[in-house]
CSV table of C-alpha atoms and ligand atoms in Angstrom, one decimal:
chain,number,residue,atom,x,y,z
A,299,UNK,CA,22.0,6.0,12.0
A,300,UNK,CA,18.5,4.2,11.7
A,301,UNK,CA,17.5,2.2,9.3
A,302,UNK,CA,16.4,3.5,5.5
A,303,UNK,CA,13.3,1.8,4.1
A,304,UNK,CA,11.3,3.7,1.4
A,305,UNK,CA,8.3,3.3,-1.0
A,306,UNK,CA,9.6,3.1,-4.3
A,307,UNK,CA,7.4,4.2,-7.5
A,308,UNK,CA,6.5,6.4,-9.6
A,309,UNK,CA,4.8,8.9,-9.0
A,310,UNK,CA,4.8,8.6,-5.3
A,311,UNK,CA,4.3,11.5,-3.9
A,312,UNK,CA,1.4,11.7,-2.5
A,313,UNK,CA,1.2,8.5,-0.9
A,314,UNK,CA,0.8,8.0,2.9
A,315,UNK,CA,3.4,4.8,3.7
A,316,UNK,CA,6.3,7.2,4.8
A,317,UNK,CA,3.1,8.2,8.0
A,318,UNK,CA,2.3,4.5,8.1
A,319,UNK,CA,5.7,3.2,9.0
A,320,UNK,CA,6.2,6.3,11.2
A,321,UNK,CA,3.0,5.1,13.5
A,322,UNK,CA,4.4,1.8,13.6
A,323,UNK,CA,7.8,2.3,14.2
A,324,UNK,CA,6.6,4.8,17.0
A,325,UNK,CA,4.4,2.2,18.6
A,326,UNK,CA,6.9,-0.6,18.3
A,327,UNK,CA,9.8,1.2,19.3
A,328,UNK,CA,11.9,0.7,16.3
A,329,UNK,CA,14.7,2.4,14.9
A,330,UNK,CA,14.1,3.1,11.5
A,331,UNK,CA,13.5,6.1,8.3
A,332,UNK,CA,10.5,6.0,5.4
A,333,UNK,CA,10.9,7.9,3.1
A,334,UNK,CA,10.1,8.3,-1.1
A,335,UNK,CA,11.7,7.4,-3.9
A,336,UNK,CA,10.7,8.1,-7.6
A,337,UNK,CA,12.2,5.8,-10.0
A,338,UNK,CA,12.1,6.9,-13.5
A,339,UNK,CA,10.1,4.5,-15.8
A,340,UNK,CA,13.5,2.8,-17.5
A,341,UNK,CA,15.5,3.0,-14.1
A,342,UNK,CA,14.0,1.0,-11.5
A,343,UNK,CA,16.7,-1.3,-11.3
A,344,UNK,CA,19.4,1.4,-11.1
A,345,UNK,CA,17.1,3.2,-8.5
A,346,UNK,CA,17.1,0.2,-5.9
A,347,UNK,CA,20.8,-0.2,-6.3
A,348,UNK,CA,21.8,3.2,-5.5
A,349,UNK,CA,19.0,3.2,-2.8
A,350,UNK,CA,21.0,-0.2,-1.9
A,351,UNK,CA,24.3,1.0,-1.5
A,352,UNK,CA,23.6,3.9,0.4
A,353,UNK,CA,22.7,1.9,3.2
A,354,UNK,CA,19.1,1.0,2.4
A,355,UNK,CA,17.6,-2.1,4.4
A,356,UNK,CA,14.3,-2.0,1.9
A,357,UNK,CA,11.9,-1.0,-0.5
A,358,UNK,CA,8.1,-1.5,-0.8
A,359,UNK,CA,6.9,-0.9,-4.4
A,360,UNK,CA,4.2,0.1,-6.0
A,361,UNK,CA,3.0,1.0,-9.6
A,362,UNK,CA,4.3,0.7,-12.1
A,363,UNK,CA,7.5,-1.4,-10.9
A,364,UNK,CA,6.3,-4.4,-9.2
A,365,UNK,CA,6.4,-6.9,-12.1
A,366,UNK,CA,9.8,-5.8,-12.3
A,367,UNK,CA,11.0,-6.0,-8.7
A,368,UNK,CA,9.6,-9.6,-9.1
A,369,UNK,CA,12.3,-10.1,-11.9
A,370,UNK,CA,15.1,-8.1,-10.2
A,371,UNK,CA,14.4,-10.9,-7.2
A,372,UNK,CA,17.1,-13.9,-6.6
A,373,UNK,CA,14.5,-15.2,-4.0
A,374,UNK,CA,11.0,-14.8,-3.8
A,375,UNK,CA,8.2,-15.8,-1.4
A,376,UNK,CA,5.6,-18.7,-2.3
A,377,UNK,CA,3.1,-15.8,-2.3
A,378,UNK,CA,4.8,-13.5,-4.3
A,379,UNK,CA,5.7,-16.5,-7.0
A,380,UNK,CA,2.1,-17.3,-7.0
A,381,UNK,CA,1.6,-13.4,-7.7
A,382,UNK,CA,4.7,-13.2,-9.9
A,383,UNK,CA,4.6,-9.4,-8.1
A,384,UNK,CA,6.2,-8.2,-5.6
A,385,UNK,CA,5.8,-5.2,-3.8
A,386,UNK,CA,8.3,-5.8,-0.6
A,387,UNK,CA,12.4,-5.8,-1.0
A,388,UNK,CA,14.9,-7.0,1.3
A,389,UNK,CA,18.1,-5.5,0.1
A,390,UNK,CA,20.5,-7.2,1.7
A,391,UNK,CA,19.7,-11.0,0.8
A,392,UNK,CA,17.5,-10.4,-2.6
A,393,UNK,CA,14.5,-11.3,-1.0
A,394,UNK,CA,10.9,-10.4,-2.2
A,395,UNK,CA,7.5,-11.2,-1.1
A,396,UNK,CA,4.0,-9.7,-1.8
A,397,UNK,CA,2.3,-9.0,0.8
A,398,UNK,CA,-1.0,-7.1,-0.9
A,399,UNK,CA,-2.8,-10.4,-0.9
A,400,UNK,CA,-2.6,-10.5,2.9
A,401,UNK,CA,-3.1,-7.5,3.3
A,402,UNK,CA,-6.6,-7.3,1.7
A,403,UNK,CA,-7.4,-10.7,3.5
A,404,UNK,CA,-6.7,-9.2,6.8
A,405,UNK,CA,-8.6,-5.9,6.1
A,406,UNK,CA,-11.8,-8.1,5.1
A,407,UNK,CA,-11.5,-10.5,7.9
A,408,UNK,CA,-10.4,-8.6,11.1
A,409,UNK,CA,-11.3,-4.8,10.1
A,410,UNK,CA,-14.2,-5.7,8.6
A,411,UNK,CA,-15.1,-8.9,9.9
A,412,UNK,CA,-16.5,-10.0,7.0
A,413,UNK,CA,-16.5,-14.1,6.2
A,414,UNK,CA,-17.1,-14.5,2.6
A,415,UNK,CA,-17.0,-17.7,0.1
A,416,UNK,CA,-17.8,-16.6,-3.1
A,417,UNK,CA,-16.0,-13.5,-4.8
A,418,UNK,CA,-16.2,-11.7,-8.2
A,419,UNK,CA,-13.1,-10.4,-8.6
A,420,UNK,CA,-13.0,-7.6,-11.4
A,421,UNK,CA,-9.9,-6.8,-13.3
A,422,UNK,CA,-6.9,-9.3,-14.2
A,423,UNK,CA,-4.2,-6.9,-14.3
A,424,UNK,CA,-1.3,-7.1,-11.5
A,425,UNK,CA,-3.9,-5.5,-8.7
A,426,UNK,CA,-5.7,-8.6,-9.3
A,427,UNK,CA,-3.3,-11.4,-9.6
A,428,UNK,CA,-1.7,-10.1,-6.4
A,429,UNK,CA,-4.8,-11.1,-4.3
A,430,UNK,CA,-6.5,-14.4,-6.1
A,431,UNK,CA,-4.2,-16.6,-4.1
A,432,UNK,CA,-4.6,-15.2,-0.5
A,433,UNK,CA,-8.5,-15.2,-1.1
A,434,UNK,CA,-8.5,-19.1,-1.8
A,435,UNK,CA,-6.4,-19.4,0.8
A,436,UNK,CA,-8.3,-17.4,3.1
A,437,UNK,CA,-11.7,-20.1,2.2
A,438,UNK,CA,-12.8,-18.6,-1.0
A,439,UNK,CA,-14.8,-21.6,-2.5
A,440,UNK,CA,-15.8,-20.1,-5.7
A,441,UNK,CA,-13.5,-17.0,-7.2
A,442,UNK,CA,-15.0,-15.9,-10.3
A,443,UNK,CA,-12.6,-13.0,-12.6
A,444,UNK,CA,-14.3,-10.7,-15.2
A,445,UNK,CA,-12.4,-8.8,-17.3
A,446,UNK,CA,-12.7,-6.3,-20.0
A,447,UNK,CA,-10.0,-8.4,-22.1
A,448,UNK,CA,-11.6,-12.1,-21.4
A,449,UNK,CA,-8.5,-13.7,-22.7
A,450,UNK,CA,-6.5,-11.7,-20.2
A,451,UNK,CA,-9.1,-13.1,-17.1
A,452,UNK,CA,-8.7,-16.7,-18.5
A,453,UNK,CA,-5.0,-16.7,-18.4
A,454,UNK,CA,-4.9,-15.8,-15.2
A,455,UNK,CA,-7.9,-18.5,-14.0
A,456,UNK,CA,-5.5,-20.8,-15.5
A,457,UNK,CA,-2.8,-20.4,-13.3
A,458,UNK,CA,-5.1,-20.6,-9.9
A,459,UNK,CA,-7.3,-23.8,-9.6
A,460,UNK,CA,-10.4,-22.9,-8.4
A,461,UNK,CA,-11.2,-19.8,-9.8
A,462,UNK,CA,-12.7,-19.3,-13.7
A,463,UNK,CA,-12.9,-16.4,-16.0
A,464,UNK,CA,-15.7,-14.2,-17.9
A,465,UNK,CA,-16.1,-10.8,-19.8
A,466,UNK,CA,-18.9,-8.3,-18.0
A,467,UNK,CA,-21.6,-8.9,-20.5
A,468,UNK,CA,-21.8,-12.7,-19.3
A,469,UNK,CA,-21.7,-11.7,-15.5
A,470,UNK,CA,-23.9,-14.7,-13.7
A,471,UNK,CA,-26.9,-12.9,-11.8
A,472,UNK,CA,-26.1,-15.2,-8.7
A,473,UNK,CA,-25.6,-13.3,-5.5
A,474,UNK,CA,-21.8,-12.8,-5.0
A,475,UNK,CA,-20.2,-12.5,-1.1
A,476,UNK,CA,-17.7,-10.6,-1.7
A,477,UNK,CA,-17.1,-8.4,-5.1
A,478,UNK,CA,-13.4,-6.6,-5.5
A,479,UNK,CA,-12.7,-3.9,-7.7
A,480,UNK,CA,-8.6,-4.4,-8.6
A,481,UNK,CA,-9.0,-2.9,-11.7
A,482,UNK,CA,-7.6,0.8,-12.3
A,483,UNK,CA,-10.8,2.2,-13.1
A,484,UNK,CA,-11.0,3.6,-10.5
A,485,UNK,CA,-8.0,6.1,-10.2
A,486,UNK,CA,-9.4,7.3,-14.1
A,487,UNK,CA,-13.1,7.5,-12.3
A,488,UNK,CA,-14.3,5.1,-14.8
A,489,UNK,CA,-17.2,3.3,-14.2
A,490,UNK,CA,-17.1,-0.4,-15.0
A,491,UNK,CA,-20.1,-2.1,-16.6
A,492,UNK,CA,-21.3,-4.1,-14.0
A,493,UNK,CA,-24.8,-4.4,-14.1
A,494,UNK,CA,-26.5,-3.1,-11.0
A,495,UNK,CA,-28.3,-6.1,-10.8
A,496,UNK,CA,-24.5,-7.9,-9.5
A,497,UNK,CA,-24.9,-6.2,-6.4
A,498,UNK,CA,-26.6,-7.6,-4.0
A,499,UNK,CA,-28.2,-6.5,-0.3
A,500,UNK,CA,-25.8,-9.3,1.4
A,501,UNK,CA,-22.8,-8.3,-0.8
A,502,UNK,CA,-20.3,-6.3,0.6
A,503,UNK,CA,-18.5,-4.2,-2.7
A,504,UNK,CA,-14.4,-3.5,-2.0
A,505,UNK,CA,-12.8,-1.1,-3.9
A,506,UNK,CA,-8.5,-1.6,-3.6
A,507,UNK,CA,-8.6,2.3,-4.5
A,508,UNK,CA,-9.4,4.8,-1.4
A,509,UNK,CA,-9.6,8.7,-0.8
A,510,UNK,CA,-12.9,9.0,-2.6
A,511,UNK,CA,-16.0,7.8,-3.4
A,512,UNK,CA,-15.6,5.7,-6.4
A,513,UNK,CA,-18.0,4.7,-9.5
A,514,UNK,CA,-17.6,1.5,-8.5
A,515,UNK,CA,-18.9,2.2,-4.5
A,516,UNK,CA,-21.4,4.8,-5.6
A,517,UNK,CA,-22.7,1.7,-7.6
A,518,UNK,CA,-22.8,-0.3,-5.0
A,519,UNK,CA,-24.4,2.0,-2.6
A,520,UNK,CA,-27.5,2.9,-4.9
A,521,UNK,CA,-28.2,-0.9,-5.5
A,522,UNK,CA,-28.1,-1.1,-1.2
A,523,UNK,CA,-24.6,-3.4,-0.9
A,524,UNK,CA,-22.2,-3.0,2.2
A,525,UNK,CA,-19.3,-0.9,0.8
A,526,UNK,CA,-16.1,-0.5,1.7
A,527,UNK,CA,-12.7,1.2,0.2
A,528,UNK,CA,-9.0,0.1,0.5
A,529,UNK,CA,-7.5,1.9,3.4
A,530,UNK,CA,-7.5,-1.0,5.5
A,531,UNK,CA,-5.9,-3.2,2.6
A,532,UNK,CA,-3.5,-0.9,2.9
A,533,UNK,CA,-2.3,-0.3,6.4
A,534,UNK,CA,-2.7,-3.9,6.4
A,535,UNK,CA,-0.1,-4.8,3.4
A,536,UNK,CA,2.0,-2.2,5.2
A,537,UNK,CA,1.9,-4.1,9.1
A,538,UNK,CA,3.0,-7.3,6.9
A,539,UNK,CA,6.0,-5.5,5.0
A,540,UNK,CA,7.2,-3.7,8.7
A,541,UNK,CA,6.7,-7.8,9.8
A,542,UNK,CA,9.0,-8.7,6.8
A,543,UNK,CA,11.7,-6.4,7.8
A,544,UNK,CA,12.1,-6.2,11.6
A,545,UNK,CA,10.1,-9.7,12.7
A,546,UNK,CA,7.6,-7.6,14.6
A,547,UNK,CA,3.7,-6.6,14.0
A,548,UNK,CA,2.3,-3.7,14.7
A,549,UNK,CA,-0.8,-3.1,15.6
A,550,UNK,CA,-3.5,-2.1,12.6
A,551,UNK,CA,-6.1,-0.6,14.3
A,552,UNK,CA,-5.0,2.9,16.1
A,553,UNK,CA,-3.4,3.5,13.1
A,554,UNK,CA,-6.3,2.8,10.8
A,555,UNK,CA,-8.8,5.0,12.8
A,556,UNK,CA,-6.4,7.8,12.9
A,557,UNK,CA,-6.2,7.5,9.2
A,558,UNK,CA,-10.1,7.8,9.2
A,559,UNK,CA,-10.1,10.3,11.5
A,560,UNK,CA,-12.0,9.1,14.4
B,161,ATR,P1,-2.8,-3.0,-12.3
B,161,ATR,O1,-1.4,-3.4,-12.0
B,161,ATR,O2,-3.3,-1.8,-11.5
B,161,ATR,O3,-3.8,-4.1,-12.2
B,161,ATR,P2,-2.9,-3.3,-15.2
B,161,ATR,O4,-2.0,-4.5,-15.1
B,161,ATR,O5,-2.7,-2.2,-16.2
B,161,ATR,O6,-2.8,-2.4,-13.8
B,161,ATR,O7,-4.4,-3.7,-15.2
B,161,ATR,C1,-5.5,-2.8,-15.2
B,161,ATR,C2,-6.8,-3.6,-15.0
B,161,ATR,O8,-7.9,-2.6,-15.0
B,161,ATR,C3,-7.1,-4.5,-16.2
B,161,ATR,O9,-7.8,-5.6,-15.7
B,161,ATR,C4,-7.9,-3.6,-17.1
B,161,ATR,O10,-8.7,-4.4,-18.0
B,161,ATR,P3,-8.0,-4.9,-19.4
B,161,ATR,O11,-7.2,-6.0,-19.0
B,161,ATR,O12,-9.2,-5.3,-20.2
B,161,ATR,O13,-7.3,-3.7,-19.9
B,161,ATR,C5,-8.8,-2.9,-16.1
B,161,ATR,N1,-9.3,-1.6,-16.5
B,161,ATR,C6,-8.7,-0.4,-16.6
B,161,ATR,N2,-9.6,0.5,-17.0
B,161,ATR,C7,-10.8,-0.1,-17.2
B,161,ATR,C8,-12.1,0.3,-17.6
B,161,ATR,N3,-12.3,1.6,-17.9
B,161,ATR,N4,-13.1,-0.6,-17.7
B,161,ATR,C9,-12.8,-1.9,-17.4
B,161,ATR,N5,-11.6,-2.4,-17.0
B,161,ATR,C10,-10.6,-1.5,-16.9
């Protein structure tokens, strides 16, 4: 029998890991199942246990669970600690990591090929807090977070030196490298108030949310910034879990452009 990994979520039907995983266990030659679990809201814990002892090898998670699956942990990544999120299980030592932050690093710097120092980072919910800590790594100099809750952005500048915290109406009219929306605007098709005036000609605009034109990258496009969604964030947090599991990396890019369609 192969292998039994799954996304694990809820809802999560309609997302496109289990096709992911199937491209790159194809083009790495590994043995191995993806499919879909749905945990119900006040059983994620029971969920991953019976997913567990029926032979499961691991779970990536995703919303609304991976604050959780950070508790359920008995080991966690540097990464993940940092994110206090995680949204990759190995079932049979307690392991967990978080590999979102990564994941959007990669997408920005060998998709996109984008070098960037300064970043406005919009939102401070779990999106958010996933990826503060790969972009400094990654060179970030200057990571400012706005949120519509202040206090909620200043808590979480707090816990990363280097980075500081405002509300939208006090939004600096400096150009910005690099502006990420990781708030959940998005999936609503809420608009956010940032000011066109943010975006900037040199300023690429990264929404984690893909599938459609956003608010956010329709924003972004009329003020004349570089836009770009979060496919490649994901197919790259996915190449980094598949890494996680089975010590080998697939390649991104085939994958990627079939996703696109081209
Ligand atoms: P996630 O794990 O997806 O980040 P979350 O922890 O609920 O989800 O955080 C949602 C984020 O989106 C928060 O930063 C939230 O702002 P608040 O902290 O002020 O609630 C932000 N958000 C959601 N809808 C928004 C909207 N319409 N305008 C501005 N920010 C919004």
């Amino acid at each position: 029998m192969s292998d039994r990994y799954a996304l694990i979520g809820n809802p999560v039907a309609h997302s496109k890991s289990p096709w992911i995983h199937a491209e790159f266990a194809r083009a790495t030659g590994q043995e191995l199942e993806y499919g879909l679990v749905e945990a119900p809201l006040d059983g994620f814990a029971a969920t991953v246990e019976r997913f567990r002892t029926g032979g499961g090898k691991g779970l990536n998670v995703t919303l609304p669970f991976k604050q959780e699956a950070f508790r359920l942990c008995t080991r966690v990544s540097e990464r993940a600690r940092q994110a206090q999120a995680v949204n990759t299980l190995v079932l049979e030592t307690g392991f967990g990591d978080n590999t979102d932050g990564i994941g959007l690093v990669r997408d920005l710097s060998q998709n996109l090929d984008y070098p960037f120092r300064s970043v406005l980072l919009l939102g401070a919910g779990g999106a958010a807090q996933g990826v503060v800590g790969a972009l400094l790594e990654a060179g970030a100099t200057k990571v400012l977070i706005a949120n519509r809750t202040v206090a909620r952005a200043e808590e979480v500048a707090k816990r990363f030196p280097g980075t500081a915290a405002c509300g939208y109406e006090s939004l600096p009219t400096q150009a910005f490298d690099l502006i990420v929306n990781a708030t959940s605007a998005s999936l609503a098709d809420e608009a956010l108030p940032v000011a066109q005036s943010a975006f900037h000609k040199k300023t690429l605009a990264y929404d984690m949310a893909y599938g459609r034109e956003t608010p956010f990258l329709a924003a972004a496009k009329r003020a004349g910034a570089r836009t770009s969604d979060g496919l490649g964030m994901l197919v790259e947090q996915a190449a980094e879990s598949f890494f996680v599991w089975r010590g080998v990396r697939p390649e991104t890019r085939p994958v990627l452009a079939k996703l696109r369609g081209s």
